[in-house]
Tab-separated table of N, CA and C in Angstrom:
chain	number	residue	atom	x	y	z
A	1	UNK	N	11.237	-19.895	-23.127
A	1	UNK	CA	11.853	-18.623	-23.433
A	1	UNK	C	11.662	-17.697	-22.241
A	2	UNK	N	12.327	-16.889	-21.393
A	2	UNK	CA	12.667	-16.183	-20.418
A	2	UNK	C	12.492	-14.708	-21.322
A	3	UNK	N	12.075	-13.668	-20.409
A	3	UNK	CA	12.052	-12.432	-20.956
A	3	UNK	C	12.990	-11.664	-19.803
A	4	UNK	N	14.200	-11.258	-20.229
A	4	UNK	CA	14.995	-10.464	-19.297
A	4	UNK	C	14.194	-8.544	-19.580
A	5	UNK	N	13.976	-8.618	-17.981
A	5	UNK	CA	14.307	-7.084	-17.671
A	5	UNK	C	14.606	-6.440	-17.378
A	6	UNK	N	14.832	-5.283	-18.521
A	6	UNK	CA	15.569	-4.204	-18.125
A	6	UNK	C	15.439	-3.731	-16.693
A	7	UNK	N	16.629	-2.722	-16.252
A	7	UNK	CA	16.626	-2.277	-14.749
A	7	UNK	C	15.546	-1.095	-14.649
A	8	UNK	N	15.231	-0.532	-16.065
A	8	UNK	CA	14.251	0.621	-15.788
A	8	UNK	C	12.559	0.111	-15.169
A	9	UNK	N	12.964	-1.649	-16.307
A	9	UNK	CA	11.213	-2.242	-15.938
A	9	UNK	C	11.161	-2.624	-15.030
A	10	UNK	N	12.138	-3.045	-14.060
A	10	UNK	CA	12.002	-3.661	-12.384
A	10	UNK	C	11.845	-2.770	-11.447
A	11	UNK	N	12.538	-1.144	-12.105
A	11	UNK	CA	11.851	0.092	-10.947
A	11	UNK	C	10.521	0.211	-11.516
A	12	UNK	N	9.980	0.308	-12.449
A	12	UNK	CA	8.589	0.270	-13.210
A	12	UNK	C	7.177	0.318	-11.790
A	13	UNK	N	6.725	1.886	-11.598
A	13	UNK	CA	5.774	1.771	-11.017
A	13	UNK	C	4.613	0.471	-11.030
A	14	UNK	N	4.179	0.193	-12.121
A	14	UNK	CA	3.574	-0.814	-12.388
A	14	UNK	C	4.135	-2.102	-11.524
A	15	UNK	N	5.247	-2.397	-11.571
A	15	UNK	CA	6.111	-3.136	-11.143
A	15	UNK	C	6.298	-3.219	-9.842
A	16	UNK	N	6.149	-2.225	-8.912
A	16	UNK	CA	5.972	-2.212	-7.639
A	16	UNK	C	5.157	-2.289	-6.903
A	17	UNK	N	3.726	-1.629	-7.704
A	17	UNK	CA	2.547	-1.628	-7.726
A	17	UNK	C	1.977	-3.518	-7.491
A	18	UNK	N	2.620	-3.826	-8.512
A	18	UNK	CA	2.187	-5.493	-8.437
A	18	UNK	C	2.965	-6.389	-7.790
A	19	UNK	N	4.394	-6.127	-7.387
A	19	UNK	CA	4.992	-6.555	-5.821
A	19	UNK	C	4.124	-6.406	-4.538
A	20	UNK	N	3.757	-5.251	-4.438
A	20	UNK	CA	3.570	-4.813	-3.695
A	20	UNK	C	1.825	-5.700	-3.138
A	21	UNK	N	0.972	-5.997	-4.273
A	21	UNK	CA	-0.111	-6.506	-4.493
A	21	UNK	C	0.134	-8.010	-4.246
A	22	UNK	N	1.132	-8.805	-5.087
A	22	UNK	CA	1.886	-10.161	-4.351
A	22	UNK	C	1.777	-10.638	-3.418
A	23	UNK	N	2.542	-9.696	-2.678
A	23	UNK	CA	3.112	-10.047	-1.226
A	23	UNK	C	1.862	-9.488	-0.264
A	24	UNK	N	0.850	-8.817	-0.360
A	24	UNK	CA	-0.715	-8.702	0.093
A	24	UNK	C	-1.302	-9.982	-0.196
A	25	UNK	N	-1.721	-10.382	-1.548
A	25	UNK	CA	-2.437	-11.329	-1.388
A	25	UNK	C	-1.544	-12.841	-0.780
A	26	UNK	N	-0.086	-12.769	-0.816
A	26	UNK	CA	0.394	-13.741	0.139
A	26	UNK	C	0.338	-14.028	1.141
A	27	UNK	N	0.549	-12.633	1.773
A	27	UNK	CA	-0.288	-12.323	3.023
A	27	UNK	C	-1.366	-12.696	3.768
A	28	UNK	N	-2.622	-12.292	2.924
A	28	UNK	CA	-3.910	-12.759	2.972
A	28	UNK	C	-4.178	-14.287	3.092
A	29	UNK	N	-3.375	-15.133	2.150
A	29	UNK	CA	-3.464	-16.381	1.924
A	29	UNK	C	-2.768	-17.172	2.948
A	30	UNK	N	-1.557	-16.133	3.774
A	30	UNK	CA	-1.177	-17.451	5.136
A	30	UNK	C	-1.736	-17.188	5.909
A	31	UNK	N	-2.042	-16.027	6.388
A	31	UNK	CA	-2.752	-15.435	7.119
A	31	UNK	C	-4.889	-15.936	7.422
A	32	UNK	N	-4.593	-17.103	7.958
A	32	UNK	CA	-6.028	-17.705	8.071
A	32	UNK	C	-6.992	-17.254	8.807
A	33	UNK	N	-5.624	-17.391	10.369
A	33	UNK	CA	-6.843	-16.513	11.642
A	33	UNK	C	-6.442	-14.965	11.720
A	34	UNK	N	-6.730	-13.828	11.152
A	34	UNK	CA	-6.604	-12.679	11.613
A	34	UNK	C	-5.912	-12.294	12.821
A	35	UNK	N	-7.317	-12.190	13.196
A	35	UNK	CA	-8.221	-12.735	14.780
A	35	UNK	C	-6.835	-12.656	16.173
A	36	UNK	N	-5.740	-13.535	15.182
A	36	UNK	CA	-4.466	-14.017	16.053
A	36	UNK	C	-3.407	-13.151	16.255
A	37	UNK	N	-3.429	-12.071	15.001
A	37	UNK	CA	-2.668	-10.787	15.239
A	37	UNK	C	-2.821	-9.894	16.081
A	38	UNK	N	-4.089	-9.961	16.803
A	38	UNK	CA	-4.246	-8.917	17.912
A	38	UNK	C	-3.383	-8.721	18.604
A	39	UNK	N	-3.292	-8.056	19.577
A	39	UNK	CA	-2.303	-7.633	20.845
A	39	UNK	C	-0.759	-8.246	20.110
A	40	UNK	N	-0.424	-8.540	19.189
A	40	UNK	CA	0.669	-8.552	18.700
A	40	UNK	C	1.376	-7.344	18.095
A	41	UNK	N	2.292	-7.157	19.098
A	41	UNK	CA	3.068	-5.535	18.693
A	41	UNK	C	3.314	-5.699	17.142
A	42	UNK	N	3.837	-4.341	16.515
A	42	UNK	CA	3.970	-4.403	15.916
A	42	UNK	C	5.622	-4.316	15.974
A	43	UNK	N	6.317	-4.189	16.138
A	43	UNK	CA	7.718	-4.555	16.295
A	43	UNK	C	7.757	-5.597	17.285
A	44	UNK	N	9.032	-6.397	17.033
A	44	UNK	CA	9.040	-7.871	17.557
A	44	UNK	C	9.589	-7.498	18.488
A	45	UNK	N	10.430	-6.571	18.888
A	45	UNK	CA	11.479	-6.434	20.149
A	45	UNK	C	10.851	-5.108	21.120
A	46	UNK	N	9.855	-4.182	20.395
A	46	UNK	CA	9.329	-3.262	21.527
A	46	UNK	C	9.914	-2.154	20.578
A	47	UNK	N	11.480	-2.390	20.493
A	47	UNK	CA	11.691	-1.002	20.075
A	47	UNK	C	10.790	-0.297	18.694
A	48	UNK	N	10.805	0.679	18.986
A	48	UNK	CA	10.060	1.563	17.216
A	48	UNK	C	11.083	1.205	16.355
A	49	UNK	N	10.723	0.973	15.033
A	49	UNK	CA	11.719	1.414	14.025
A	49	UNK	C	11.660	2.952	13.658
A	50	UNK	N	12.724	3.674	13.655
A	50	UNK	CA	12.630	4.627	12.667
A	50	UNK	C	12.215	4.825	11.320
A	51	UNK	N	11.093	5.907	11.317
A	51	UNK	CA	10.552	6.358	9.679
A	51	UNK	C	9.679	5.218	9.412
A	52	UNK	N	8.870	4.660	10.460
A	52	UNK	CA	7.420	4.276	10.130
A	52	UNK	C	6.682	4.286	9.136
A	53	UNK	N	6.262	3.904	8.225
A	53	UNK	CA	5.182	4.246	7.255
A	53	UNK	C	3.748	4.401	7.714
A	54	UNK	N	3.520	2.900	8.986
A	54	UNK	CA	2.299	3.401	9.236
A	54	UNK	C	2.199	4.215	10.352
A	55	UNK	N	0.925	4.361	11.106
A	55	UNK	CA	1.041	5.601	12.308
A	55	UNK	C	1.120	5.247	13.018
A	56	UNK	N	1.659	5.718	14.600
A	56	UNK	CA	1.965	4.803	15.923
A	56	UNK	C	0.717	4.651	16.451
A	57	UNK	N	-0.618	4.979	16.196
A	57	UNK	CA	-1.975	4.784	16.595
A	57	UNK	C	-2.297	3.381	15.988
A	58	UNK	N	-1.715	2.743	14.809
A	58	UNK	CA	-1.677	1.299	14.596
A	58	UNK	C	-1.195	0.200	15.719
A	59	UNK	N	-1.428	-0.023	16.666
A	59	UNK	CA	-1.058	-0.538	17.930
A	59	UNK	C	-0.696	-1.798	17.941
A	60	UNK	N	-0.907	-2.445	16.797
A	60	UNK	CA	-0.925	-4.283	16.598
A	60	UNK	C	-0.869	-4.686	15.043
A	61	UNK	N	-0.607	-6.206	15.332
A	61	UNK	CA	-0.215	-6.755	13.890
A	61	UNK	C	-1.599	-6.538	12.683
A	62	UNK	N	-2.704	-7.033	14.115
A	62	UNK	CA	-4.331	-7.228	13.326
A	62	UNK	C	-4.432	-5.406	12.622
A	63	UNK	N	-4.321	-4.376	13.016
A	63	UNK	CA	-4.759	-3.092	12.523
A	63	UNK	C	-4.138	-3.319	11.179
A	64	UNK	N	-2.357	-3.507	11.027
A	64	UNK	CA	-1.302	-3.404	10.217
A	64	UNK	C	-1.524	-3.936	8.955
A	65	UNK	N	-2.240	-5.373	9.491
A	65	UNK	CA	-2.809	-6.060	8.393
A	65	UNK	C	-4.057	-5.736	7.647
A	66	UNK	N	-5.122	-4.686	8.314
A	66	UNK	CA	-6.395	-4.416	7.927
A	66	UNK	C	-6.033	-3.181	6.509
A	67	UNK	N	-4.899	-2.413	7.457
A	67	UNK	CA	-4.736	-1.075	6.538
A	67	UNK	C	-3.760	-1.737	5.482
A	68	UNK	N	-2.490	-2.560	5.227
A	68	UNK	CA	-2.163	-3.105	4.075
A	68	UNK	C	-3.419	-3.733	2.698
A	69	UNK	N	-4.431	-4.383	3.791
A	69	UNK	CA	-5.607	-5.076	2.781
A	69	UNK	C	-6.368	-3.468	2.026
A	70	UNK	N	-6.439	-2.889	2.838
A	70	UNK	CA	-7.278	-1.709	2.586
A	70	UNK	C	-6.186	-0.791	1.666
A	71	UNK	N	-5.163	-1.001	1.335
A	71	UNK	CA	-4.374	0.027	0.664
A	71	UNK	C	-4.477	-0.917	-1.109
A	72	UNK	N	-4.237	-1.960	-1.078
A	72	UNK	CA	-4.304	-2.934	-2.120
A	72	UNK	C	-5.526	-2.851	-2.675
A	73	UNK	N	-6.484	-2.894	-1.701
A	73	UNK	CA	-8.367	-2.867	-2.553
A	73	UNK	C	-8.257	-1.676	-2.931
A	74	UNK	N	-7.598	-0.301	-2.360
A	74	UNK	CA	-7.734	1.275	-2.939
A	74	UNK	C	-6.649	0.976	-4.752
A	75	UNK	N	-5.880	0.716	-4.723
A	75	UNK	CA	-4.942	0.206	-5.847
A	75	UNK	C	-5.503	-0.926	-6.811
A	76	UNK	N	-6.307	-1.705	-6.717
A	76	UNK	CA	-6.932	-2.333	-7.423
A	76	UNK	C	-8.506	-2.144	-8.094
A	77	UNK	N	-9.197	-1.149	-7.301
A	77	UNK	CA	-10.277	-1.054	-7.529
A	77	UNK	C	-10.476	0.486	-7.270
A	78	UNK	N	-9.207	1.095	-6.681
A	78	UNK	CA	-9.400	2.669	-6.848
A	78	UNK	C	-9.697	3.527	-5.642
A	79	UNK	N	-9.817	4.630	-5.800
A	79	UNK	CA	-10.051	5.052	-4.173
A	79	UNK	C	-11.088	5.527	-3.835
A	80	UNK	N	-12.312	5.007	-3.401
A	80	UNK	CA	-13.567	5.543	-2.474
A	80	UNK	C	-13.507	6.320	-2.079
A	81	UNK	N	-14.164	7.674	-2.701
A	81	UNK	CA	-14.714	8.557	-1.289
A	81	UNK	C	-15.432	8.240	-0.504
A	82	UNK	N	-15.398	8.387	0.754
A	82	UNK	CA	-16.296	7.709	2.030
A	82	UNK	C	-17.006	9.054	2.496
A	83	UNK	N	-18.217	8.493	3.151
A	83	UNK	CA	-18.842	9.814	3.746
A	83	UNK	C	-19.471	10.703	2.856
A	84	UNK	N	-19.838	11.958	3.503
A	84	UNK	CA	-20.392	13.313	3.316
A	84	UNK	C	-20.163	13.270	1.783
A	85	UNK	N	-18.768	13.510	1.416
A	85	UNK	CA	-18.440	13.663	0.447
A	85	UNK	C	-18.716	12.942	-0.769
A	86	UNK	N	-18.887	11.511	-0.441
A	86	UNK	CA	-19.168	11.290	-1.705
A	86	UNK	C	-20.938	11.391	-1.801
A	87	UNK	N	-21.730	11.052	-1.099
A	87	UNK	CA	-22.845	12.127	-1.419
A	87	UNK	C	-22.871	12.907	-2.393
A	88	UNK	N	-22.312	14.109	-1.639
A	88	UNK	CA	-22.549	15.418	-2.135
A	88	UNK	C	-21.708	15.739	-3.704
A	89	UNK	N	-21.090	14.693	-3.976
A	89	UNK	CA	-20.223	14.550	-5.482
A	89	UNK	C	-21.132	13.954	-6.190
A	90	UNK	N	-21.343	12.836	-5.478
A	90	UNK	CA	-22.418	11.940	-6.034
A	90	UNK	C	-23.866	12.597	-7.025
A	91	UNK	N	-23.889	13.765	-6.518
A	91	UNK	CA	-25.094	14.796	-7.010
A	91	UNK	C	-25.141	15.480	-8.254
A	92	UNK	N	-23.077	15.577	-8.507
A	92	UNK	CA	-22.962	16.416	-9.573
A	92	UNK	C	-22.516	15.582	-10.832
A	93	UNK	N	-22.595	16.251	-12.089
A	93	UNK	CA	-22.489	15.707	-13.264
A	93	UNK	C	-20.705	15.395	-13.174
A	94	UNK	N	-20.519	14.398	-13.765
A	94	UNK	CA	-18.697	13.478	-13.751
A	94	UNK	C	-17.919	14.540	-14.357
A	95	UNK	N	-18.312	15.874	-15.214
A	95	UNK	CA	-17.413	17.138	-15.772
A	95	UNK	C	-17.052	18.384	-14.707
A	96	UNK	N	-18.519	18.635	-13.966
A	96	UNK	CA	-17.879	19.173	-12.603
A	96	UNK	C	-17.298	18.600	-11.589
A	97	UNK	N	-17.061	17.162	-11.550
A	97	UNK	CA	-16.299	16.820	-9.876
A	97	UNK	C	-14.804	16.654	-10.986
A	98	UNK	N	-15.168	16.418	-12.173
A	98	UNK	CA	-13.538	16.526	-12.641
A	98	UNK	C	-12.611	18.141	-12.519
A	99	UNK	N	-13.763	18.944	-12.581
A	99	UNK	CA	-13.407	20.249	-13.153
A	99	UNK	C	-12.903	20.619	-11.652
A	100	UNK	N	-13.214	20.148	-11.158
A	100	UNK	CA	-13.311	20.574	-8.910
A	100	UNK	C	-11.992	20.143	-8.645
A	101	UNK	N	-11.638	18.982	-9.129
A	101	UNK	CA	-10.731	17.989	-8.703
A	101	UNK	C	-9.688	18.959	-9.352
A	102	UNK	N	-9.317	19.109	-10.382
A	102	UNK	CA	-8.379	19.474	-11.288
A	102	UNK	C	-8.119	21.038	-10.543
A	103	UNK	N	-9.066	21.870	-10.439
A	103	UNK	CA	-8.686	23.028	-9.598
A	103	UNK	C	-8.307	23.382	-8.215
A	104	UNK	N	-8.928	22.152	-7.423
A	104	UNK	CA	-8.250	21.851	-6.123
A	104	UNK	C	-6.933	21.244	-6.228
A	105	UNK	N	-6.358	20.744	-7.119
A	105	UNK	CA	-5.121	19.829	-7.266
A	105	UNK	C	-3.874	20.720	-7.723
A	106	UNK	N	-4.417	21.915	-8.456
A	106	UNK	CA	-3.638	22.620	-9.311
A	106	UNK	C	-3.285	23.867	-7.809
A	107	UNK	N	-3.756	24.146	-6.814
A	107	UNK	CA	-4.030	25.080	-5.808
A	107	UNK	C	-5.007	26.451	-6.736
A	108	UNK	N	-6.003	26.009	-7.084
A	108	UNK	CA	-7.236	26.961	-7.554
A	108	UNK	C	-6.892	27.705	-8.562
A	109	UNK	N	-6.516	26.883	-9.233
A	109	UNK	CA	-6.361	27.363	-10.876
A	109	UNK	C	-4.761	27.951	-11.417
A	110	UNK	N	-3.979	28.138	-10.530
A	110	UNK	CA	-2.559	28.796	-10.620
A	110	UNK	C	-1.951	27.713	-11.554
A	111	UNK	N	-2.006	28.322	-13.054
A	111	UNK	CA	-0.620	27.362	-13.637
A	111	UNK	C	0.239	26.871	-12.886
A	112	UNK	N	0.567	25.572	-13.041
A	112	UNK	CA	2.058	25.136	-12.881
A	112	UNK	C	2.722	24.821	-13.737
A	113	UNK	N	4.188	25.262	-13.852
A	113	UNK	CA	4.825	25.202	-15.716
A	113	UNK	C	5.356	24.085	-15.474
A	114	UNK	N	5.793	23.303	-14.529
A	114	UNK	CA	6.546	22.400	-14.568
A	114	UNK	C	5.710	20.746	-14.174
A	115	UNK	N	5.113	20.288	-14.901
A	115	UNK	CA	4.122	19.708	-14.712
A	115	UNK	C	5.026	18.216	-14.029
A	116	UNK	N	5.919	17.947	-15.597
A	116	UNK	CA	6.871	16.875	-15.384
A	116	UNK	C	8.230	16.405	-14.179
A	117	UNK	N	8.407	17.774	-13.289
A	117	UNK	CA	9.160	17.559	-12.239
A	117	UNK	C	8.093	17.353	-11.126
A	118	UNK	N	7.053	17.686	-10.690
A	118	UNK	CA	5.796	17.214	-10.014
A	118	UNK	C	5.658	15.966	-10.413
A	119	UNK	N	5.565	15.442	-11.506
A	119	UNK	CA	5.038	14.200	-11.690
A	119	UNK	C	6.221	13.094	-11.350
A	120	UNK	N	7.287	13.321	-11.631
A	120	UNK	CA	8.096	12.792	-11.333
A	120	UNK	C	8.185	12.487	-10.140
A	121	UNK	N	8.367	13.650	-9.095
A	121	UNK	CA	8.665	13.712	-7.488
A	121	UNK	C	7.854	12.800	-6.771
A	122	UNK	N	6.359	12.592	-6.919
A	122	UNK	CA	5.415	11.903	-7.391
A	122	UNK	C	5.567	10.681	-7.071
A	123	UNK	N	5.575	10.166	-8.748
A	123	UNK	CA	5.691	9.128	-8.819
A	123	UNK	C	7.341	8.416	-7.875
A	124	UNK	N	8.384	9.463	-7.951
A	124	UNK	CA	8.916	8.614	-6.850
A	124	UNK	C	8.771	8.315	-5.506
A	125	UNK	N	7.944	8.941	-4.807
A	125	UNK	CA	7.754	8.905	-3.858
A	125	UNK	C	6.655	8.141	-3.603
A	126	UNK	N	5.486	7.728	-4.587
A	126	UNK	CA	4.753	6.482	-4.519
A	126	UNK	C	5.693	5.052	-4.899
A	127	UNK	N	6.717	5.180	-5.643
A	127	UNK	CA	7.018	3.771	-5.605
A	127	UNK	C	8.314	3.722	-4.625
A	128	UNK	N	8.782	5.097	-3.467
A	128	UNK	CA	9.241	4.254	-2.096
A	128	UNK	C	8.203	4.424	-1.322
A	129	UNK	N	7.240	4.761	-1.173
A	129	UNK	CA	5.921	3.867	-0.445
A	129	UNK	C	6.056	2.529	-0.758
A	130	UNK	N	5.223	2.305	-2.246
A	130	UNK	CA	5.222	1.044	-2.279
A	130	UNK	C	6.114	-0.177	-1.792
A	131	UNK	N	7.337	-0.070	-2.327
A	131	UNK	CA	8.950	-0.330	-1.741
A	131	UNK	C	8.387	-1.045	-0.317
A	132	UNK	N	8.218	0.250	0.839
A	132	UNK	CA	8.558	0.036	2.201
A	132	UNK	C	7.090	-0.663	2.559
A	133	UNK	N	5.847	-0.735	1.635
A	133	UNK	CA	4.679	-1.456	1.957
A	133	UNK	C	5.178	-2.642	1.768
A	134	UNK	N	5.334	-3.269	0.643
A	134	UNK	CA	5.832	-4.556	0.412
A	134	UNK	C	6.627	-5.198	1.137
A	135	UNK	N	7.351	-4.755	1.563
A	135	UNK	CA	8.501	-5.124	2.713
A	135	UNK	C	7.922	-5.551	4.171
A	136	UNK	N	7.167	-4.290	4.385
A	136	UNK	CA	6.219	-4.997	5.637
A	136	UNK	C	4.989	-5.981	5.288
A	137	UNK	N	4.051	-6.053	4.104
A	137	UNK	CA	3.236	-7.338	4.114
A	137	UNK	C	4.379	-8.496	4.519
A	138	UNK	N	6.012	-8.659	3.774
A	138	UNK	CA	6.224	-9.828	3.860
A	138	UNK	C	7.017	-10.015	5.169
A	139	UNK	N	6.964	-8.871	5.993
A	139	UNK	CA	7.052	-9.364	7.546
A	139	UNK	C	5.965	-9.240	8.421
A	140	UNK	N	5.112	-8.904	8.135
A	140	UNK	CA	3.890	-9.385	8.192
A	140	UNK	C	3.852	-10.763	8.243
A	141	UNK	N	3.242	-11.212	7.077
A	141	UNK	CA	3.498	-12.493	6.502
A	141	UNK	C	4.682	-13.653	7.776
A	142	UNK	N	5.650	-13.196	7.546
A	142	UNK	CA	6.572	-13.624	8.517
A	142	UNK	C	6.243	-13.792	9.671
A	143	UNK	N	5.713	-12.542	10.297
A	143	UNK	CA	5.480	-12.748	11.354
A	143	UNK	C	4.596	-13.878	11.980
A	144	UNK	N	3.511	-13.452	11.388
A	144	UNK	CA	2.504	-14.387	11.427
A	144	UNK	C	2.868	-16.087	11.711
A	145	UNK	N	3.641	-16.330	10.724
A	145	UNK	CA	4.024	-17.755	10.825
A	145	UNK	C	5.134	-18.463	11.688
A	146	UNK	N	5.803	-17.030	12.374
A	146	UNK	CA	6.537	-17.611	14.086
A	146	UNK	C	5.633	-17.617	14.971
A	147	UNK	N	4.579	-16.742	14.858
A	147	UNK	CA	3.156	-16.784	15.686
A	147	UNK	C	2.887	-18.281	15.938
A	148	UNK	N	2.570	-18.730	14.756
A	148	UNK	CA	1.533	-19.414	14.996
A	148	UNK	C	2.359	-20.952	15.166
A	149	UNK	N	4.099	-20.745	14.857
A	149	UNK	CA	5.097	-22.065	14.532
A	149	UNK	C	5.281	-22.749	13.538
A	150	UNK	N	5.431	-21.924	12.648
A	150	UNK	CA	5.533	-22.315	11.146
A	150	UNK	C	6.678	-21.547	10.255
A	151	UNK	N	7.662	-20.911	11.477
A	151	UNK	CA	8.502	-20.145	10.789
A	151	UNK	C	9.553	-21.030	9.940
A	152	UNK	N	9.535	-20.146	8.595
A	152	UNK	CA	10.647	-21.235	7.751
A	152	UNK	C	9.668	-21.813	6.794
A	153	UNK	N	9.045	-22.397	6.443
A	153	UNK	CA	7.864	-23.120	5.935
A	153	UNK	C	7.272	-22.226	4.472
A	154	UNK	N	7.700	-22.403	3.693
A	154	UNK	CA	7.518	-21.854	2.188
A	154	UNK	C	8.159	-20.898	1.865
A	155	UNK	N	9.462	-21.501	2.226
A	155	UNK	CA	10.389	-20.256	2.080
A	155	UNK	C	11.370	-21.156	0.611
């Protein structure tokens, strides 16, 4: 028995969220030697693409691949505060770093009436992130395997 889905469940954050997680751990899994992505541009021809996702301080395939792994472990297991900060959170009871969070998020307490066009804007704009992440693990992925002479090969 096949379960057809709807077009709303294939845009389905969730849904992109776990594309997006796919094609990472596919990634991960052809991807044996790291190591081999170094000094490998990140565009195949030199030129930039326009509207980058990641930053032009990413210089190579090996960075490209560290920060995709590192965006998937934040999405699966959540997002670490690193540093100073989590310390100093670390100190307070889980009702004040909520109460902190919620008033820094809101811009210091100013109602917002429109909660649901924020959330929306939001959420679309995390699932064309996700979108344009997924797309690069699986040229990533790709890449990797003209690297190394294996292009074509589990396709």
């Amino acid at each position: 028995m096949q379960i057809c889905e709807s077009h709303a469940q294939k845009n389905s954050l969730l849904n992109a969220m776990n594309r997006f997680i796919g094609a990472v751990n596919n990634m991960d899994q052809t991807v044996m030697v790291p190591s081999l992505l170094r000094d490998v541009p990140v565009e195949p021809d030199g030129a930039p693409e326009p509207g980058r996702y990641l930053r032009d301080a990413e210089a190579d395939m090996f960075s490209y691949y560290q920060q995709l792994k590192a965006i998937r472990n934040d999405i699966e297991w959540g997002v670490v505060q690193r540093g100073s900060a989590s310390s100093a959170a670390g100190d307070r009871e889980p009702k004040e770093r909520d109460a902190e969070a919620a008033t820094a998020a809101d811009g210091g307490g100013a109602p917002d009436p429109d909660l649901e066009q924020l959330f929306r804007f939001h959420l679309r704009g995390l699932h064309g992130v996700l979108s344009k992440l997924t797309l690069q693990a699986n040229d990533l992925t790709n890449r990797y395997k003209q690297e190394i002479g294996i292009a074509g090969w589990g396709h």
